[in-house]
Tab-separated table of C-alpha atoms in Angstrom:
chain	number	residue	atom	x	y	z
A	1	UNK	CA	-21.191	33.983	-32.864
A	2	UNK	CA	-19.243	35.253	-30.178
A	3	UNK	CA	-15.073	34.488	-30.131
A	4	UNK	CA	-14.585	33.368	-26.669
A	5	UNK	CA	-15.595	30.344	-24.170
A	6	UNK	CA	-19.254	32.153	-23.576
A	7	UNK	CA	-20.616	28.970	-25.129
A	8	UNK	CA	-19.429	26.607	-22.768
A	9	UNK	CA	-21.529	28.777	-19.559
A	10	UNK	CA	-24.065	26.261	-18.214
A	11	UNK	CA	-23.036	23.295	-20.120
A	12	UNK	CA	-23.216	19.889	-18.515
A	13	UNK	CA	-20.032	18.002	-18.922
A	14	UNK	CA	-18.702	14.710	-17.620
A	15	UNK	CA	-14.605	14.195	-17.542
A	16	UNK	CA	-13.177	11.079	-16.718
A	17	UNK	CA	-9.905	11.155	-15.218
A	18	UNK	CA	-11.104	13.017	-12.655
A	19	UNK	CA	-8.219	11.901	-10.254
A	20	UNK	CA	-5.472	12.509	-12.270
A	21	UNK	CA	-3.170	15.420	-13.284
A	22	UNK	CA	-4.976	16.287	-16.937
A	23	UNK	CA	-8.394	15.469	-15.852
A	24	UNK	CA	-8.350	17.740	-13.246
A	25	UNK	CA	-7.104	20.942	-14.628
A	26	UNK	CA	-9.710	20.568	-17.352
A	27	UNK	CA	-12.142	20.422	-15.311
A	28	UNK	CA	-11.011	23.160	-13.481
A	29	UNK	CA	-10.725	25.402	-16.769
A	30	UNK	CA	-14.124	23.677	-17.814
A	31	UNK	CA	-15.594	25.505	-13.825
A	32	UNK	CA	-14.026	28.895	-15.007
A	33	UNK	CA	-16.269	29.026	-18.018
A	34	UNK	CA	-19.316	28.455	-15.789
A	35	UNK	CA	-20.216	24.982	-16.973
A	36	UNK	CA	-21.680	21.949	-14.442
A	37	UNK	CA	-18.457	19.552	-14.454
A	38	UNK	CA	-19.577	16.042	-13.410
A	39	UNK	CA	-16.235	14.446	-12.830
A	40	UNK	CA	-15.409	11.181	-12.204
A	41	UNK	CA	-12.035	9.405	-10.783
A	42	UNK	CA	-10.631	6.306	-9.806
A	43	UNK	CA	-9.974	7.497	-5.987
A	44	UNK	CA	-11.271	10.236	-3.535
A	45	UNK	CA	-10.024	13.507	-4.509
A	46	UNK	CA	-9.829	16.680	-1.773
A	47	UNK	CA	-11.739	19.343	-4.006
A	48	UNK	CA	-14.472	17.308	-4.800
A	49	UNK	CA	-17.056	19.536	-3.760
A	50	UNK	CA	-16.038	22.494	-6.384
A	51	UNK	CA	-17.954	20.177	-8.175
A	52	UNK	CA	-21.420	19.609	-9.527
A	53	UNK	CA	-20.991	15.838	-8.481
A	54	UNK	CA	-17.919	13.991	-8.202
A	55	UNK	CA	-18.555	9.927	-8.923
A	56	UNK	CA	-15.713	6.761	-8.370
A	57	UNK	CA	-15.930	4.899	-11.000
A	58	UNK	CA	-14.604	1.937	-11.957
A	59	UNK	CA	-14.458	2.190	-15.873
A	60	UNK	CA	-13.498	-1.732	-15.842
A	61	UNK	CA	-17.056	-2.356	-15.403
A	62	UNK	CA	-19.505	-1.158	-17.933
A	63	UNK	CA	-22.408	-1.917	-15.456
A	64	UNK	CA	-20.422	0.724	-12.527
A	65	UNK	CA	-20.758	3.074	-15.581
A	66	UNK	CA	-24.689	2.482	-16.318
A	67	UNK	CA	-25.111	3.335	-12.353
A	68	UNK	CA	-22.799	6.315	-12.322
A	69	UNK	CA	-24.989	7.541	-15.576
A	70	UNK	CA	-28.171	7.272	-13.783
A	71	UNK	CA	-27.242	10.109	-11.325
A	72	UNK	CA	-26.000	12.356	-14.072
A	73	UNK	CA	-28.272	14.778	-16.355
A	74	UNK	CA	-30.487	13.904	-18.982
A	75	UNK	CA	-28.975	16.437	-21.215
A	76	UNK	CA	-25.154	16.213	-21.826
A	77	UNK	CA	-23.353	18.460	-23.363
A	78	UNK	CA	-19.761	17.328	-23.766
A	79	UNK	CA	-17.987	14.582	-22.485
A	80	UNK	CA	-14.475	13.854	-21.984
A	81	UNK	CA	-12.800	10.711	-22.182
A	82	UNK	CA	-9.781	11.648	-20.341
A	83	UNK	CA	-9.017	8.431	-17.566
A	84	UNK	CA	-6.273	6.203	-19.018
A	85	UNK	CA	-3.933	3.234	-17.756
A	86	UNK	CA	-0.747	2.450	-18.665
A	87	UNK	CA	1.158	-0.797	-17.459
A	88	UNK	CA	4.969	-0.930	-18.961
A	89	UNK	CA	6.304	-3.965	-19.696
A	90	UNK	CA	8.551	-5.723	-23.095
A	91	UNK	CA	6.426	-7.451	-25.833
A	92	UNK	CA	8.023	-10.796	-24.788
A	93	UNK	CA	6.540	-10.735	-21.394
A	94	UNK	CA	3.613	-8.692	-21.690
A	95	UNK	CA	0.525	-10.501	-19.760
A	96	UNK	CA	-2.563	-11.069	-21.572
A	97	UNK	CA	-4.127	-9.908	-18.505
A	98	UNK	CA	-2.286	-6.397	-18.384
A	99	UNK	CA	-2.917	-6.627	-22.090
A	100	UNK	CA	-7.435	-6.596	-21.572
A	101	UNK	CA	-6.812	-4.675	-17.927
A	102	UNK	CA	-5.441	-1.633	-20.557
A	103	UNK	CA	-7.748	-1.846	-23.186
A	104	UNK	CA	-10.629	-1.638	-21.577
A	105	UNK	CA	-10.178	1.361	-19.386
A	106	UNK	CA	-8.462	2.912	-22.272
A	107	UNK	CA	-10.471	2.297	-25.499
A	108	UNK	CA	-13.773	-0.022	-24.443
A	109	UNK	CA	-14.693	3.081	-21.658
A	110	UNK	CA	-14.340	5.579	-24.373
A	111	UNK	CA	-16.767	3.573	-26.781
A	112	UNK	CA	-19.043	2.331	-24.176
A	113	UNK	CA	-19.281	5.877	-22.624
A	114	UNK	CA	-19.621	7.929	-25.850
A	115	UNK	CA	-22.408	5.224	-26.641
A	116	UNK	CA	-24.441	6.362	-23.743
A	117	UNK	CA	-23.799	10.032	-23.462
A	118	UNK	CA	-24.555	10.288	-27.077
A	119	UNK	CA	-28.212	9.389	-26.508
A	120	UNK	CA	-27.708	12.360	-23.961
A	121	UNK	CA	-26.648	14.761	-26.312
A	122	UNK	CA	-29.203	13.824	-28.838
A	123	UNK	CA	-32.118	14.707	-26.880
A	124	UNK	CA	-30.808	18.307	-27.082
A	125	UNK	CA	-28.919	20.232	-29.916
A	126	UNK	CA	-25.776	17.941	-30.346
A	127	UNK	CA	-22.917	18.161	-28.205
A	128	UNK	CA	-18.879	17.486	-28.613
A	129	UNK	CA	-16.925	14.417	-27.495
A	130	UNK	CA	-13.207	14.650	-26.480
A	131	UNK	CA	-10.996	11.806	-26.273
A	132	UNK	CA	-7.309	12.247	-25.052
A	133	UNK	CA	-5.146	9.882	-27.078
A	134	UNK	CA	-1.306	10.439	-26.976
A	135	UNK	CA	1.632	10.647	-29.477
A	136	UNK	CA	2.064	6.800	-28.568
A	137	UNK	CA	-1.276	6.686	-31.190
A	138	UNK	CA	1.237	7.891	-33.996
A	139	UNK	CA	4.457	6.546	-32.963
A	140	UNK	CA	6.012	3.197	-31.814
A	141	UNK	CA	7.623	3.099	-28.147
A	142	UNK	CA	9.193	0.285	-26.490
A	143	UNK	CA	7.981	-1.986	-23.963
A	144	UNK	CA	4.564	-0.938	-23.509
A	145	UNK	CA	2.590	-2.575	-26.171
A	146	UNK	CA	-0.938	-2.313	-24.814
A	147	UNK	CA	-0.821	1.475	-24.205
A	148	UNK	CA	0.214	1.761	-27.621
A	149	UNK	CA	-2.514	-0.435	-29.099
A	150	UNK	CA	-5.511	1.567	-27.272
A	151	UNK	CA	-4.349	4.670	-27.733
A	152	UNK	CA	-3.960	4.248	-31.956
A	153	UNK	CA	-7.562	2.237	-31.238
A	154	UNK	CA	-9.137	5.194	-29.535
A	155	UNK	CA	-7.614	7.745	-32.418
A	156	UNK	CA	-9.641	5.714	-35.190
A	157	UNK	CA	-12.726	4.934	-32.729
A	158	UNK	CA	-12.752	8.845	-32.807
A	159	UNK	CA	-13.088	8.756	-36.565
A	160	UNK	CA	-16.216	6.071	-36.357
A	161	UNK	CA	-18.232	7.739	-33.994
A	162	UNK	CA	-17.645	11.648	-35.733
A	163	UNK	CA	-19.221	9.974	-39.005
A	164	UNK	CA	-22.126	8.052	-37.448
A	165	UNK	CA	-22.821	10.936	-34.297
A	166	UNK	CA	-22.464	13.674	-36.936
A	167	UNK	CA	-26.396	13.381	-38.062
A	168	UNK	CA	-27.043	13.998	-34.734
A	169	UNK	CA	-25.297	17.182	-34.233
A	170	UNK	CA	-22.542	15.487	-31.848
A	171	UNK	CA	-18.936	16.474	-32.442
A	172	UNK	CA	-16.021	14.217	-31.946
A	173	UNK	CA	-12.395	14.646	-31.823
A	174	UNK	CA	-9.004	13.958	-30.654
A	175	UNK	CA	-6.551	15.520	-28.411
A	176	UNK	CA	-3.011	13.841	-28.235
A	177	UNK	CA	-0.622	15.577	-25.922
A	178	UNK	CA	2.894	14.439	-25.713
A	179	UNK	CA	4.895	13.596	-22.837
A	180	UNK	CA	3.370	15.524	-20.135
A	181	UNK	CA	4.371	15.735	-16.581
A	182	UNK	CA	2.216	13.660	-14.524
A	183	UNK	CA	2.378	10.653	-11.970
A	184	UNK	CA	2.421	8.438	-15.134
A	185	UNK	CA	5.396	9.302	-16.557
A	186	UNK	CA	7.173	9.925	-13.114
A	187	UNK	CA	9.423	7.195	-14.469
A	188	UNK	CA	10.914	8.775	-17.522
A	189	UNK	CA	10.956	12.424	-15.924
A	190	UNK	CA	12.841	11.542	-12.677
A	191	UNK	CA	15.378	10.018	-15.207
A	192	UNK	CA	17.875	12.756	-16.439
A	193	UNK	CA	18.966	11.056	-19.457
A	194	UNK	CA	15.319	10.142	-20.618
A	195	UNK	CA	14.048	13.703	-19.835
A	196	UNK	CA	16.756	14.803	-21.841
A	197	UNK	CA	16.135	12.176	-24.679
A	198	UNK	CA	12.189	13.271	-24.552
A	199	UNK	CA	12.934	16.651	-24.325
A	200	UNK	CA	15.158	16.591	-27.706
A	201	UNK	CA	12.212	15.772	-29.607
A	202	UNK	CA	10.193	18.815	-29.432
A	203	UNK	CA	10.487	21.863	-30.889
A	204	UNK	CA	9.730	23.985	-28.063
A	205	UNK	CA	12.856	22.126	-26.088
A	206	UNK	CA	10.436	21.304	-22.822
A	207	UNK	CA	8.012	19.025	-21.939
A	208	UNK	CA	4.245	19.843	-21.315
A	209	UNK	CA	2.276	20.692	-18.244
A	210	UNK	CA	-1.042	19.307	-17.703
A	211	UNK	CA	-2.116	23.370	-18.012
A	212	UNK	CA	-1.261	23.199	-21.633
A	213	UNK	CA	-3.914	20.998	-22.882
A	214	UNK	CA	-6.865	22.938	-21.243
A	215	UNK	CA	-7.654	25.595	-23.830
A	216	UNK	CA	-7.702	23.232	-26.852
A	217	UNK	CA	-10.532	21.210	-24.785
A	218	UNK	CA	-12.310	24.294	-24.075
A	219	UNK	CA	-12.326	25.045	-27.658
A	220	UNK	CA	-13.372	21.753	-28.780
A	221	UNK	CA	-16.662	21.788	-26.214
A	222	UNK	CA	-17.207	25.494	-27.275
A	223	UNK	CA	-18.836	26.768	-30.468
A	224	UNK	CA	-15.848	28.494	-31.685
A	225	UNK	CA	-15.017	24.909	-33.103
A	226	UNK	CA	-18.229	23.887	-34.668
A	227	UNK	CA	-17.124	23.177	-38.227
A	228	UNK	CA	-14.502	20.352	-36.506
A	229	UNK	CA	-14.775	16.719	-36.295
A	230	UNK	CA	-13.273	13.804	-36.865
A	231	UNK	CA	-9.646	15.542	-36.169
A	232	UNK	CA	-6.596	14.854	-34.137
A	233	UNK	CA	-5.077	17.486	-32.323
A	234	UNK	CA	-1.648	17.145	-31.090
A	235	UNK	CA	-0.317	19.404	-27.913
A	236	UNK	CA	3.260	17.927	-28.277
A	237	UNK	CA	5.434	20.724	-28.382
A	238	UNK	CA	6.525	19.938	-32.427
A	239	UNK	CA	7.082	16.449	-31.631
A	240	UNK	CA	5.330	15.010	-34.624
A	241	UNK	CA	6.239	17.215	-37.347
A	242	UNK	CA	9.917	17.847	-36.300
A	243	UNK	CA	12.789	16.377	-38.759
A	244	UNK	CA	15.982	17.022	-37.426
């Protein structure tokens, strides 16, 4: 067994996200390890031809997802369930329609997805499946209800599929990073008081980069992690085991 990313040289992988500010860098750091990245967005992205194939997808639509499968390889190695929603809004006038418009990008995709893939995996030697949850899985925050909901969903979907994949070979696991500086949270950064207020919570006083949750993918998808499943893996800077 060799300590290092070796492993990961060749694999196929497909990351969803693909458009976004997480879902790009790990596919990025996925492309430095020599593995065929299969990415998939929401919207056309500039680099897409660094890529093995780069696919819109709508992940609304579980049929768009059956079609964007067909081009893809018959053998999958990982997959990463990175594409997420979030829609703000308080309890009292949260929209049932924002309310099924988040779930099912956020925690349907992931299950239909890892269905599919799994087959995938299983016609080789087993294979690992990422999904990125968030510390809004452990905690409560206000006015966002739905975001909330999928992401504690998606932590314990995790859990399901590690037990009934593991026969199989196929690894599954969380990784939860905590506010992160992306176009989704433009909101709270570009607020100095709510920075602040977000910032007081870790215990490395900053928030994270999108940077900082590439290597604990790449060790999830690589065989330096074989003995893990079933586990949730917070990049949060200390915010969910500091006290004071």
């Amino acid at each position: 067994m060799e300590y290092d990313f070796s492993s990961i040289k060749d694999q196929n992988v497909i990351i969803t996200g693909g458009s976004g500010s997480i879902g790009m860098v790990i596919a990025k750091g996925f492309l430095s390890c020599g593995a065929n990245v299969y990415l998939w967005g929401h919207r056309p992205i500039d680099n897409s031809e660094e890529f093995a194939d780069y696919s819109i997808v709508d992940l609304s639509n579980m049929a768009e997802i059956d079609r964007a499968l067909e081009s893809m390889p018959q053998t999958i190695d990982t997959l990463v369930n990175c594409a997420g929603i979030t829609i703000g809004n308080h309890t009292n006038d949260y929209s049932l329609e924002d309310w099924n418009k988040t779930l099912i990008v956020n925690l349907t995709a992931p299950f239909y997805l890892s269905k599919q893939v799994s087959k995938r995996m299983q016609s080789g030697e087993g294979g690992s499946i990422v999904n990125i949850t968030s510390i809004g899985a452990e905690f409560g925050f206000p006015n966002n209800p739905a975001y909330g909901a999928s992401k504690a969903g998606l932590k314990n979907l995790t859990k399901s599929l590690a037990y009934d994949l593991a026969e199989h070979g196929i690894r599954v696991n969380n990784v939860g990073p905590g506010y992160t500086v992306t176009k989704m949270t433009d909101k709270s950064w570009n607020d100095p008081h709510m920075r602040e207020e977000r910032t007081k919570h870790t215990m490395l006083n900053r928030w994270a980069v999108p940077e900082d949750m590439v290597g604990i993918v790449l060790f999830l998808a690589s065989d330096m992690s074989k003995y893990i499943t079933g586990q949730d893996i917070y990049v949060d800077g200390g915010w969910s085991s500091k006290g004071l």
